PDB file of N, CA and C in Angstrom:
ATOM      1  N   UNK A  17     -61.767  32.604  74.488  1.00  0.00           N
ATOM      2  CA  UNK A  17     -62.476  31.649  75.006  1.00  0.00           C
ATOM      3  C   UNK A  17     -61.622  31.460  76.532  1.00  0.00           C
ATOM      4  N   UNK A  18     -62.666  31.524  77.491  1.00  0.00           N
ATOM      5  CA  UNK A  18     -62.173  31.458  78.697  1.00  0.00           C
ATOM      6  C   UNK A  18     -61.905  29.972  79.280  1.00  0.00           C
ATOM      7  N   UNK A  19     -60.538  29.890  80.057  1.00  0.00           N
ATOM      8  CA  UNK A  19     -60.270  28.720  80.398  1.00  0.00           C
ATOM      9  C   UNK A  19     -61.092  28.327  82.085  1.00  0.00           C
ATOM     10  N   UNK A  20     -61.610  27.462  82.163  1.00  0.00           N
ATOM     11  CA  UNK A  20     -62.387  27.341  83.319  1.00  0.00           C
ATOM     12  C   UNK A  20     -61.948  26.014  84.015  1.00  0.00           C
ATOM     13  N   UNK A  21     -60.246  25.970  84.340  1.00  0.00           N
ATOM     14  CA  UNK A  21     -59.738  24.639  84.460  1.00  0.00           C
ATOM     15  C   UNK A  21     -60.380  24.425  85.871  1.00  0.00           C
ATOM     16  N   UNK A  22     -60.503  25.189  87.269  1.00  0.00           N
ATOM     17  CA  UNK A  22     -61.168  24.743  88.268  1.00  0.00           C
ATOM     18  C   UNK A  22     -62.460  24.117  88.381  1.00  0.00           C
ATOM     19  N   UNK A  23     -63.297  24.389  87.337  1.00  0.00           N
ATOM     20  CA  UNK A  23     -64.453  23.951  87.129  1.00  0.00           C
ATOM     21  C   UNK A  23     -64.532  22.498  86.377  1.00  0.00           C
ATOM     22  N   UNK A  24     -63.652  22.284  85.640  1.00  0.00           N
ATOM     23  CA  UNK A  24     -63.444  21.134  84.778  1.00  0.00           C
ATOM     24  C   UNK A  24     -63.243  19.637  85.336  1.00  0.00           C
ATOM     25  N   UNK A  25     -64.121  18.982  84.606  1.00  0.00           N
ATOM     26  CA  UNK A  25     -63.691  17.825  85.254  1.00  0.00           C
ATOM     27  C   UNK A  25     -62.269  17.005  85.139  1.00  0.00           C
ATOM     28  N   UNK A  26     -61.720  16.380  86.018  1.00  0.00           N
ATOM     29  CA  UNK A  26     -60.377  15.720  85.910  1.00  0.00           C
ATOM     30  C   UNK A  26     -60.121  14.470  85.660  1.00  0.00           C
ATOM     31  N   UNK A  27     -60.967  13.522  86.263  1.00  0.00           N
ATOM     32  CA  UNK A  27     -60.953  12.084  86.239  1.00  0.00           C
ATOM     33  C   UNK A  27     -61.414  11.925  84.960  1.00  0.00           C
ATOM     34  N   UNK A  28     -61.348  10.598  84.382  1.00  0.00           N
ATOM     35  CA  UNK A  28     -61.964  10.080  83.501  1.00  0.00           C
ATOM     36  C   UNK A  28     -63.223   9.787  83.779  1.00  0.00           C
ATOM     37  N   UNK A  29     -63.695   9.006  85.000  1.00  0.00           N
ATOM     38  CA  UNK A  29     -65.005   9.150  85.466  1.00  0.00           C
ATOM     39  C   UNK A  29     -65.804  10.371  85.302  1.00  0.00           C
ATOM     40  N   UNK A  30     -65.213  11.604  85.692  1.00  0.00           N
ATOM     41  CA  UNK A  30     -65.779  12.734  85.979  1.00  0.00           C
ATOM     42  C   UNK A  30     -66.170  13.347  84.609  1.00  0.00           C
ATOM     43  N   UNK A  31     -65.209  13.137  83.851  1.00  0.00           N
ATOM     44  CA  UNK A  31     -65.180  13.764  82.283  1.00  0.00           C
ATOM     45  C   UNK A  31     -66.332  13.074  81.624  1.00  0.00           C
ATOM     46  N   UNK A  32     -66.325  11.625  81.790  1.00  0.00           N
ATOM     47  CA  UNK A  32     -67.506  10.803  81.058  1.00  0.00           C
ATOM     48  C   UNK A  32     -69.155  11.202  81.496  1.00  0.00           C
ATOM     49  N   UNK A  33     -68.942  11.400  82.885  1.00  0.00           N
ATOM     50  CA  UNK A  33     -70.273  11.946  83.632  1.00  0.00           C
ATOM     51  C   UNK A  33     -70.664  13.312  83.283  1.00  0.00           C
ATOM     52  N   UNK A  34     -69.799  14.004  83.026  1.00  0.00           N
ATOM     53  CA  UNK A  34     -70.343  15.371  82.672  1.00  0.00           C
ATOM     54  C   UNK A  34     -71.054  15.060  81.269  1.00  0.00           C
ATOM     55  N   UNK A  35     -70.197  14.253  80.312  1.00  0.00           N
ATOM     56  CA  UNK A  35     -70.921  14.318  78.943  1.00  0.00           C
ATOM     57  C   UNK A  35     -72.007  13.628  78.862  1.00  0.00           C
ATOM     58  N   UNK A  36     -72.273  12.616  80.082  1.00  0.00           N
ATOM     59  CA  UNK A  36     -73.674  12.183  80.053  1.00  0.00           C
ATOM     60  C   UNK A  36     -74.760  13.116  80.508  1.00  0.00           C
ATOM     61  N   UNK A  37     -74.301  13.950  81.357  1.00  0.00           N
ATOM     62  CA  UNK A  37     -74.988  15.166  81.821  1.00  0.00           C
ATOM     63  C   UNK A  37     -75.583  16.337  80.728  1.00  0.00           C
ATOM     64  N   UNK A  38     -74.516  16.570  79.870  1.00  0.00           N
ATOM     65  CA  UNK A  38     -74.478  17.748  79.051  1.00  0.00           C
ATOM     66  C   UNK A  38     -75.046  17.656  77.711  1.00  0.00           C
ATOM     67  N   UNK A  39     -74.567  16.168  77.198  1.00  0.00           N
ATOM     68  CA  UNK A  39     -74.585  15.938  75.653  1.00  0.00           C
ATOM     69  C   UNK A  39     -75.490  14.860  75.448  1.00  0.00           C
ATOM     70  N   UNK A  40     -77.022  15.579  74.946  1.00  0.00           N
ATOM     71  CA  UNK A  40     -78.016  14.594  74.724  1.00  0.00           C
ATOM     72  C   UNK A  40     -78.812  15.502  73.646  1.00  0.00           C
ATOM     73  N   UNK A  41     -79.667  14.557  73.200  1.00  0.00           N
ATOM     74  CA  UNK A  41     -80.569  14.964  72.294  1.00  0.00           C
ATOM     75  C   UNK A  41     -81.526  16.437  72.846  1.00  0.00           C
ATOM     76  N   UNK A  42     -81.909  17.246  71.966  1.00  0.00           N
ATOM     77  CA  UNK A  42     -82.874  18.226  72.608  1.00  0.00           C
ATOM     78  C   UNK A  42     -84.149  17.424  73.129  1.00  0.00           C
ATOM     79  N   UNK A  43     -84.726  18.014  74.138  1.00  0.00           N
ATOM     80  CA  UNK A  43     -85.861  17.466  74.603  1.00  0.00           C
ATOM     81  C   UNK A  43     -85.980  16.026  75.149  1.00  0.00           C
ATOM     82  N   UNK A  44     -84.881  15.521  75.385  1.00  0.00           N
ATOM     83  CA  UNK A  44     -85.048  14.168  76.181  1.00  0.00           C
ATOM     84  C   UNK A  44     -83.578  14.342  77.266  1.00  0.00           C
ATOM     85  N   UNK A  45     -83.368  13.259  78.000  1.00  0.00           N
ATOM     86  CA  UNK A  45     -82.325  13.494  79.025  1.00  0.00           C
ATOM     87  C   UNK A  45     -81.310  12.498  78.608  1.00  0.00           C
ATOM     88  N   UNK A  46     -80.497  12.151  79.677  1.00  0.00           N
ATOM     89  CA  UNK A  46     -79.531  11.260  79.310  1.00  0.00           C
ATOM     90  C   UNK A  46     -79.553  10.168  78.404  1.00  0.00           C
ATOM     91  N   UNK A  47     -78.814   9.943  77.729  1.00  0.00           N
ATOM     92  CA  UNK A  47     -78.313   8.556  77.120  1.00  0.00           C
ATOM     93  C   UNK A  47     -78.167   7.696  78.245  1.00  0.00           C
ATOM     94  N   UNK A  48     -78.981   6.449  77.618  1.00  0.00           N
ATOM     95  CA  UNK A  48     -78.813   5.148  78.545  1.00  0.00           C
ATOM     96  C   UNK A  48     -77.393   4.714  78.347  1.00  0.00           C
ATOM     97  N   UNK A  49     -76.985   3.741  79.263  1.00  0.00           N
ATOM     98  CA  UNK A  49     -75.679   3.084  78.942  1.00  0.00           C
ATOM     99  C   UNK A  49     -75.918   2.044  77.682  1.00  0.00           C
ATOM    100  N   UNK A  50     -77.004   1.326  77.694  1.00  0.00           N
ATOM    101  CA  UNK A  50     -77.330   0.746  76.694  1.00  0.00           C
ATOM    102  C   UNK A  50     -77.339   1.392  75.308  1.00  0.00           C
ATOM    103  N   UNK A  51     -78.061   2.285  75.140  1.00  0.00           N
ATOM    104  CA  UNK A  51     -77.938   3.357  73.948  1.00  0.00           C
ATOM    105  C   UNK A  51     -76.466   3.605  73.521  1.00  0.00           C
ATOM    106  N   UNK A  52     -75.317   4.205  74.532  1.00  0.00           N
ATOM    107  CA  UNK A  52     -74.207   4.192  74.412  1.00  0.00           C
ATOM    108  C   UNK A  52     -73.400   3.276  73.643  1.00  0.00           C
ATOM    109  N   UNK A  53     -73.631   2.062  74.670  1.00  0.00           N
ATOM    110  CA  UNK A  53     -72.918   0.607  73.954  1.00  0.00           C
ATOM    111  C   UNK A  53     -73.377   0.326  72.441  1.00  0.00           C
ATOM    112  N   UNK A  54     -74.648   0.231  72.394  1.00  0.00           N
ATOM    113  CA  UNK A  54     -75.441  -0.257  71.321  1.00  0.00           C
ATOM    114  C   UNK A  54     -74.731   0.637  70.046  1.00  0.00           C
ATOM    115  N   UNK A  55     -74.821   1.996  70.105  1.00  0.00           N
ATOM    116  CA  UNK A  55     -74.094   3.075  69.207  1.00  0.00           C
ATOM    117  C   UNK A  55     -72.814   2.659  68.953  1.00  0.00           C
ATOM    118  N   UNK A  56     -72.069   2.434  70.044  1.00  0.00           N
ATOM    119  CA  UNK A  56     -70.570   2.132  69.579  1.00  0.00           C
ATOM    120  C   UNK A  56     -70.378   0.764  69.069  1.00  0.00           C
ATOM    121  N   UNK A  57     -71.323  -0.274  69.417  1.00  0.00           N
ATOM    122  CA  UNK A  57     -71.027  -1.549  68.765  1.00  0.00           C
ATOM    123  C   UNK A  57     -71.670  -1.622  67.215  1.00  0.00           C
ATOM    124  N   UNK A  58     -72.427  -0.748  66.997  1.00  0.00           N
ATOM    125  CA  UNK A  58     -73.024  -0.684  65.742  1.00  0.00           C
ATOM    126  C   UNK A  58     -72.546   0.167  64.623  1.00  0.00           C
ATOM    127  N   UNK A  59     -71.096   0.555  65.305  1.00  0.00           N
ATOM    128  CA  UNK A  59     -70.375   1.652  64.443  1.00  0.00           C
ATOM    129  C   UNK A  59     -69.600   0.831  63.797  1.00  0.00           C
ATOM    130  N   UNK A  60     -69.078   1.295  62.719  1.00  0.00           N
ATOM    131  CA  UNK A  60     -68.295   0.441  61.661  1.00  0.00           C
ATOM    132  C   UNK A  60     -66.592   0.444  62.068  1.00  0.00           C
ATOM    133  N   UNK A  61     -66.615   0.760  63.387  1.00  0.00           N
ATOM    134  CA  UNK A  61     -64.983   0.919  64.074  1.00  0.00           C
ATOM    135  C   UNK A  61     -64.587  -0.615  64.145  1.00  0.00           C
ATOM    136  N   UNK A  62     -65.516  -1.316  64.558  1.00  0.00           N
ATOM    137  CA  UNK A  62     -65.229  -2.943  65.038  1.00  0.00           C
ATOM    138  C   UNK A  62     -64.596  -2.807  66.804  1.00  0.00           C
ATOM    139  N   UNK A  63     -64.980  -1.671  67.222  1.00  0.00           N
ATOM    140  CA  UNK A  63     -64.874  -1.739  68.648  1.00  0.00           C
ATOM    141  C   UNK A  63     -66.191  -2.247  69.340  1.00  0.00           C
ATOM    142  N   UNK A  64     -66.310  -2.939  70.154  1.00  0.00           N
ATOM    143  CA  UNK A  64     -67.260  -3.424  71.043  1.00  0.00           C
ATOM    144  C   UNK A  64     -67.066  -3.114  72.917  1.00  0.00           C
ATOM    145  N   UNK A  65     -68.223  -2.789  73.300  1.00  0.00           N
ATOM    146  CA  UNK A  65     -68.252  -2.376  74.615  1.00  0.00           C
ATOM    147  C   UNK A  65     -69.547  -2.748  75.038  1.00  0.00           C
ATOM    148  N   UNK A  66     -69.692  -2.940  76.411  1.00  0.00           N
ATOM    149  CA  UNK A  66     -70.944  -3.382  77.220  1.00  0.00           C
ATOM    150  C   UNK A  66     -71.307  -2.177  77.897  1.00  0.00           C
ATOM    151  N   UNK A  67     -72.486  -2.149  77.808  1.00  0.00           N
ATOM    152  CA  UNK A  67     -73.535  -1.285  78.831  1.00  0.00           C
ATOM    153  C   UNK A  67     -73.065  -1.209  80.205  1.00  0.00           C
ATOM    154  N   UNK A  68     -72.446  -2.322  80.839  1.00  0.00           N
ATOM    155  CA  UNK A  68     -71.922  -2.459  82.148  1.00  0.00           C
ATOM    156  C   UNK A  68     -70.818  -1.637  82.261  1.00  0.00           C
ATOM    157  N   UNK A  69     -69.858  -1.872  81.216  1.00  0.00           N
ATOM    158  CA  UNK A  69     -68.278  -1.389  81.024  1.00  0.00           C
ATOM    159  C   UNK A  69     -68.564   0.102  80.887  1.00  0.00           C
ATOM    160  N   UNK A  70     -69.220   0.463  80.358  1.00  0.00           N
ATOM    161  CA  UNK A  70     -69.701   1.946  80.027  1.00  0.00           C
ATOM    162  C   UNK A  70     -70.147   2.629  81.496  1.00  0.00           C
ATOM    163  N   UNK A  71     -70.884   1.977  82.301  1.00  0.00           N
ATOM    164  CA  UNK A  71     -71.434   2.341  83.538  1.00  0.00           C
ATOM    165  C   UNK A  71     -70.166   2.333  84.549  1.00  0.00           C
ATOM    166  N   UNK A  72     -69.317   1.255  84.544  1.00  0.00           N
ATOM    167  CA  UNK A  72     -68.125   1.020  85.345  1.00  0.00           C
ATOM    168  C   UNK A  72     -67.241   2.281  85.164  1.00  0.00           C
ATOM    169  N   UNK A  73     -67.054   2.750  83.806  1.00  0.00           N
ATOM    170  CA  UNK A  73     -66.224   3.864  83.527  1.00  0.00           C
ATOM    171  C   UNK A  73     -66.725   5.461  84.270  1.00  0.00           C
ATOM    172  N   UNK A  74     -68.201   5.173  84.175  1.00  0.00           N
ATOM    173  CA  UNK A  74     -68.729   6.742  84.612  1.00  0.00           C
ATOM    174  C   UNK A  74     -68.340   6.627  86.111  1.00  0.00           C
ATOM    175  N   UNK A  75     -68.611   5.539  86.734  1.00  0.00           N
ATOM    176  CA  UNK A  75     -68.823   5.361  88.014  1.00  0.00           C
ATOM    177  C   UNK A  75     -67.183   5.452  88.855  1.00  0.00           C
ATOM    178  N   UNK A  76     -66.195   5.320  87.977  1.00  0.00           N
ATOM    179  CA  UNK A  76     -64.952   5.266  88.216  1.00  0.00           C
ATOM    180  C   UNK A  76     -64.266   3.706  88.651  1.00  0.00           C
ATOM    181  N   UNK A  77     -65.361   2.920  88.602  1.00  0.00           N
ATOM    182  CA  UNK A  77     -64.863   1.583  89.051  1.00  0.00           C
ATOM    183  C   UNK A  77     -63.989   0.755  88.100  1.00  0.00           C
ATOM    184  N   UNK A  78     -63.933   0.913  86.776  1.00  0.00           N
ATOM    185  CA  UNK A  78     -62.763   1.074  85.797  1.00  0.00           C
ATOM    186  C   UNK A  78     -62.492   2.185  85.478  1.00  0.00           C
ATOM    187  N   UNK A  79     -60.995   2.398  85.230  1.00  0.00           N
ATOM    188  CA  UNK A  79     -60.309   3.641  84.827  1.00  0.00           C
ATOM    189  C   UNK A  79     -59.097   3.802  83.773  1.00  0.00           C
ATOM    190  N   UNK A  80     -58.975   2.473  83.197  1.00  0.00           N
ATOM    191  CA  UNK A  80     -58.011   2.559  82.352  1.00  0.00           C
ATOM    192  C   UNK A  80     -58.798   1.556  80.941  1.00  0.00           C
ATOM    193  N   UNK A  81     -59.520   2.198  80.243  1.00  0.00           N
ATOM    194  CA  UNK A  81     -59.966   1.742  79.045  1.00  0.00           C
ATOM    195  C   UNK A  81     -59.129   1.726  77.708  1.00  0.00           C
ATOM    196  N   UNK A  82     -59.288   1.123  76.932  1.00  0.00           N
ATOM    197  CA  UNK A  82     -58.268   1.348  75.834  1.00  0.00           C
ATOM    198  C   UNK A  82     -58.439   2.357  74.920  1.00  0.00           C
ATOM    199  N   UNK A  83     -57.463   2.556  74.122  1.00  0.00           N
ATOM    200  CA  UNK A  83     -57.648   3.792  73.089  1.00  0.00           C
ATOM    201  C   UNK A  83     -58.712   4.017  72.456  1.00  0.00           C
ATOM    202  N   UNK A  84     -59.030   2.257  71.831  1.00  0.00           N
ATOM    203  CA  UNK A  84     -60.169   2.323  71.163  1.00  0.00           C
ATOM    204  C   UNK A  84     -61.462   2.441  71.734  1.00  0.00           C
ATOM    205  N   UNK A  85     -61.639   2.390  72.994  1.00  0.00           N
ATOM    206  CA  UNK A  85     -62.837   2.631  73.912  1.00  0.00           C
ATOM    207  C   UNK A  85     -62.782   3.920  73.846  1.00  0.00           C
ATOM    208  N   UNK A  86     -62.040   4.769  74.061  1.00  0.00           N
ATOM    209  CA  UNK A  86     -61.682   6.133  74.339  1.00  0.00           C
ATOM    210  C   UNK A  86     -62.617   6.623  73.149  1.00  0.00           C
ATOM    211  N   UNK A  87     -61.654   6.410  72.111  1.00  0.00           N
ATOM    212  CA  UNK A  87     -62.043   6.776  70.818  1.00  0.00           C
ATOM    213  C   UNK A  87     -63.543   6.641  70.270  1.00  0.00           C
ATOM    214  N   UNK A  88     -64.020   5.637  70.748  1.00  0.00           N
ATOM    215  CA  UNK A  88     -65.416   5.382  70.260  1.00  0.00           C
ATOM    216  C   UNK A  88     -66.417   6.206  71.174  1.00  0.00           C
ATOM    217  N   UNK A  89     -66.125   6.009  72.618  1.00  0.00           N
ATOM    218  CA  UNK A  89     -66.994   6.990  73.686  1.00  0.00           C
ATOM    219  C   UNK A  89     -66.904   8.501  73.025  1.00  0.00           C
ATOM    220  N   UNK A  90     -65.438   8.820  72.640  1.00  0.00           N
ATOM    221  CA  UNK A  90     -65.312  10.305  72.356  1.00  0.00           C
ATOM    222  C   UNK A  90     -66.139  10.781  71.209  1.00  0.00           C
ATOM    223  N   UNK A  91     -66.216   9.716  70.107  1.00  0.00           N
ATOM    224  CA  UNK A  91     -66.956   9.858  68.828  1.00  0.00           C
ATOM    225  C   UNK A  91     -68.336   9.880  69.055  1.00  0.00           C
ATOM    226  N   UNK A  92     -68.913   8.852  69.947  1.00  0.00           N
ATOM    227  CA  UNK A  92     -70.430   8.789  70.352  1.00  0.00           C
ATOM    228  C   UNK A  92     -70.830  10.197  70.800  1.00  0.00           C
ATOM    229  N   UNK A  93     -70.121  10.819  71.747  1.00  0.00           N
ATOM    230  CA  UNK A  93     -70.474  12.190  72.322  1.00  0.00           C
ATOM    231  C   UNK A  93     -70.225  13.475  71.425  1.00  0.00           C
ATOM    232  N   UNK A  94     -69.352  13.155  70.173  1.00  0.00           N
ATOM    233  CA  UNK A  94     -69.326  14.333  69.336  1.00  0.00           C
ATOM    234  C   UNK A  94     -68.041  14.969  69.498  1.00  0.00           C
ATOM    235  N   UNK A  95     -67.313  14.260  70.317  1.00  0.00           N
ATOM    236  CA  UNK A  95     -65.656  15.269  70.677  1.00  0.00           C
ATOM    237  C   UNK A  95     -64.448  14.546  70.432  1.00  0.00           C
ATOM    238  N   UNK A  96     -63.249  14.944  70.503  1.00  0.00           N
ATOM    239  CA  UNK A  96     -62.035  14.291  70.231  1.00  0.00           C
ATOM    240  C   UNK A  96     -61.523  13.354  71.437  1.00  0.00           C
ATOM    241  N   UNK A  97     -60.879  12.415  71.092  1.00  0.00           N
ATOM    242  CA  UNK A  97     -60.482  11.807  72.117  1.00  0.00           C
ATOM    243  C   UNK A  97     -59.462  12.305  73.141  1.00  0.00           C
ATOM    244  N   UNK A  98     -58.810  13.479  72.818  1.00  0.00           N
ATOM    245  CA  UNK A  98     -57.955  14.218  73.578  1.00  0.00           C
ATOM    246  C   UNK A  98     -58.897  14.829  74.732  1.00  0.00           C
ATOM    247  N   UNK A  99     -60.288  15.070  74.655  1.00  0.00           N
ATOM    248  CA  UNK A  99     -61.158  15.575  75.831  1.00  0.00           C
ATOM    249  C   UNK A  99     -60.679  14.330  77.227  1.00  0.00           C
ATOM    250  N   UNK A 100     -60.535  13.161  76.694  1.00  0.00           N
ATOM    251  CA  UNK A 100     -60.283  12.087  77.790  1.00  0.00           C
ATOM    252  C   UNK A 100     -58.636  12.038  78.435  1.00  0.00           C
ATOM    253  N   UNK A 101     -57.916  12.483  77.560  1.00  0.00           N
ATOM    254  CA  UNK A 101     -56.447  12.468  77.640  1.00  0.00           C
ATOM    255  C   UNK A 101     -55.778  13.657  78.219  1.00  0.00           C
ATOM    256  N   UNK A 102     -56.202  14.814  77.783  1.00  0.00           N
ATOM    257  CA  UNK A 102     -55.380  15.803  78.281  1.00  0.00           C
ATOM    258  C   UNK A 102     -56.507  16.739  78.968  1.00  0.00           C
ATOM    259  N   UNK A 103     -55.679  17.145  80.263  1.00  0.00           N
ATOM    260  CA  UNK A 103     -56.744  18.171  81.133  1.00  0.00           C
ATOM    261  C   UNK A 103     -57.148  19.553  80.345  1.00  0.00           C
ATOM    262  N   UNK A 104     -55.983  20.113  79.631  1.00  0.00           N
ATOM    263  CA  UNK A 104     -56.311  21.311  79.062  1.00  0.00           C
ATOM    264  C   UNK A 104     -57.246  21.162  77.987  1.00  0.00           C
ATOM    265  N   UNK A 105     -57.322  20.205  77.181  1.00  0.00           N
ATOM    266  CA  UNK A 105     -58.426  19.798  75.789  1.00  0.00           C
ATOM    267  C   UNK A 105     -59.691  19.696  76.591  1.00  0.00           C
ATOM    268  N   UNK A 106     -59.810  19.178  77.760  1.00  0.00           N
ATOM    269  CA  UNK A 106     -60.830  18.868  78.609  1.00  0.00           C
ATOM    270  C   UNK A 106     -61.331  20.135  79.036  1.00  0.00           C
ATOM    271  N   UNK A 107     -60.442  21.005  79.503  1.00  0.00           N
ATOM    272  CA  UNK A 107     -61.069  22.355  80.032  1.00  0.00           C
ATOM    273  C   UNK A 107     -61.643  23.243  78.981  1.00  0.00           C
ATOM    274  N   UNK A 108     -60.904  23.245  77.746  1.00  0.00           N
ATOM    275  CA  UNK A 108     -61.420  24.013  76.536  1.00  0.00           C
ATOM    276  C   UNK A 108     -62.666  23.430  76.084  1.00  0.00           C
ATOM    277  N   UNK A 109     -62.878  21.902  75.978  1.00  0.00           N
ATOM    278  CA  UNK A 109     -64.257  21.278  75.201  1.00  0.00           C
ATOM    279  C   UNK A 109     -65.486  21.830  76.457  1.00  0.00           C
ATOM    280  N   UNK A 110     -65.192  21.522  77.535  1.00  0.00           N
ATOM    281  CA  UNK A 110     -65.864  21.835  78.771  1.00  0.00           C
ATOM    282  C   UNK A 110     -66.524  23.320  78.377  1.00  0.00           C
ATOM    283  N   UNK A 111     -65.488  24.421  78.595  1.00  0.00           N
ATOM    284  CA  UNK A 111     -65.838  25.631  78.118  1.00  0.00           C
ATOM    285  C   UNK A 111     -66.918  25.944  76.971  1.00  0.00           C
ATOM    286  N   UNK A 112     -66.321  25.243  75.818  1.00  0.00           N
ATOM    287  CA  UNK A 112     -67.355  25.292  74.668  1.00  0.00           C
ATOM    288  C   UNK A 112     -68.895  24.741  75.059  1.00  0.00           C
ATOM    289  N   UNK A 113     -68.724  23.475  75.472  1.00  0.00           N
ATOM    290  CA  UNK A 113     -70.115  23.035  75.927  1.00  0.00           C
ATOM    291  C   UNK A 113     -71.316  23.980  76.899  1.00  0.00           C
ATOM    292  N   UNK A 114     -70.209  24.797  77.778  1.00  0.00           N
ATOM    293  CA  UNK A 114     -71.027  25.422  78.613  1.00  0.00           C
ATOM    294  C   UNK A 114     -71.685  26.771  77.918  1.00  0.00           C
ATOM    295  N   UNK A 115     -71.270  27.234  76.556  1.00  0.00           N
ATOM    296  CA  UNK A 115     -71.647  28.254  75.908  1.00  0.00           C
ATOM    297  C   UNK A 115     -73.189  27.952  75.478  1.00  0.00           C
TER     298      UNK A 115
END
């Protein structure tokens, strides 16, 4: 698997934006912030999040979410939390998503 570090998103906002743009059901566009928040809030994890907070994270207005938020967002998009925490993991996952 080729490593594509130069094209890989780096900041939390860039990584989250990339997931919104790339990961969605076939035949539809991006998930809405409300859909993401609702799915996280409905999950059995006990983690709660608002649509506006997800929006702020994606725009980079907030950049220090709790580990529970990172885990919940990663789970929603079907990836590991390490995507948000480790640049090499992010590069590897980005390369897989681009295939």
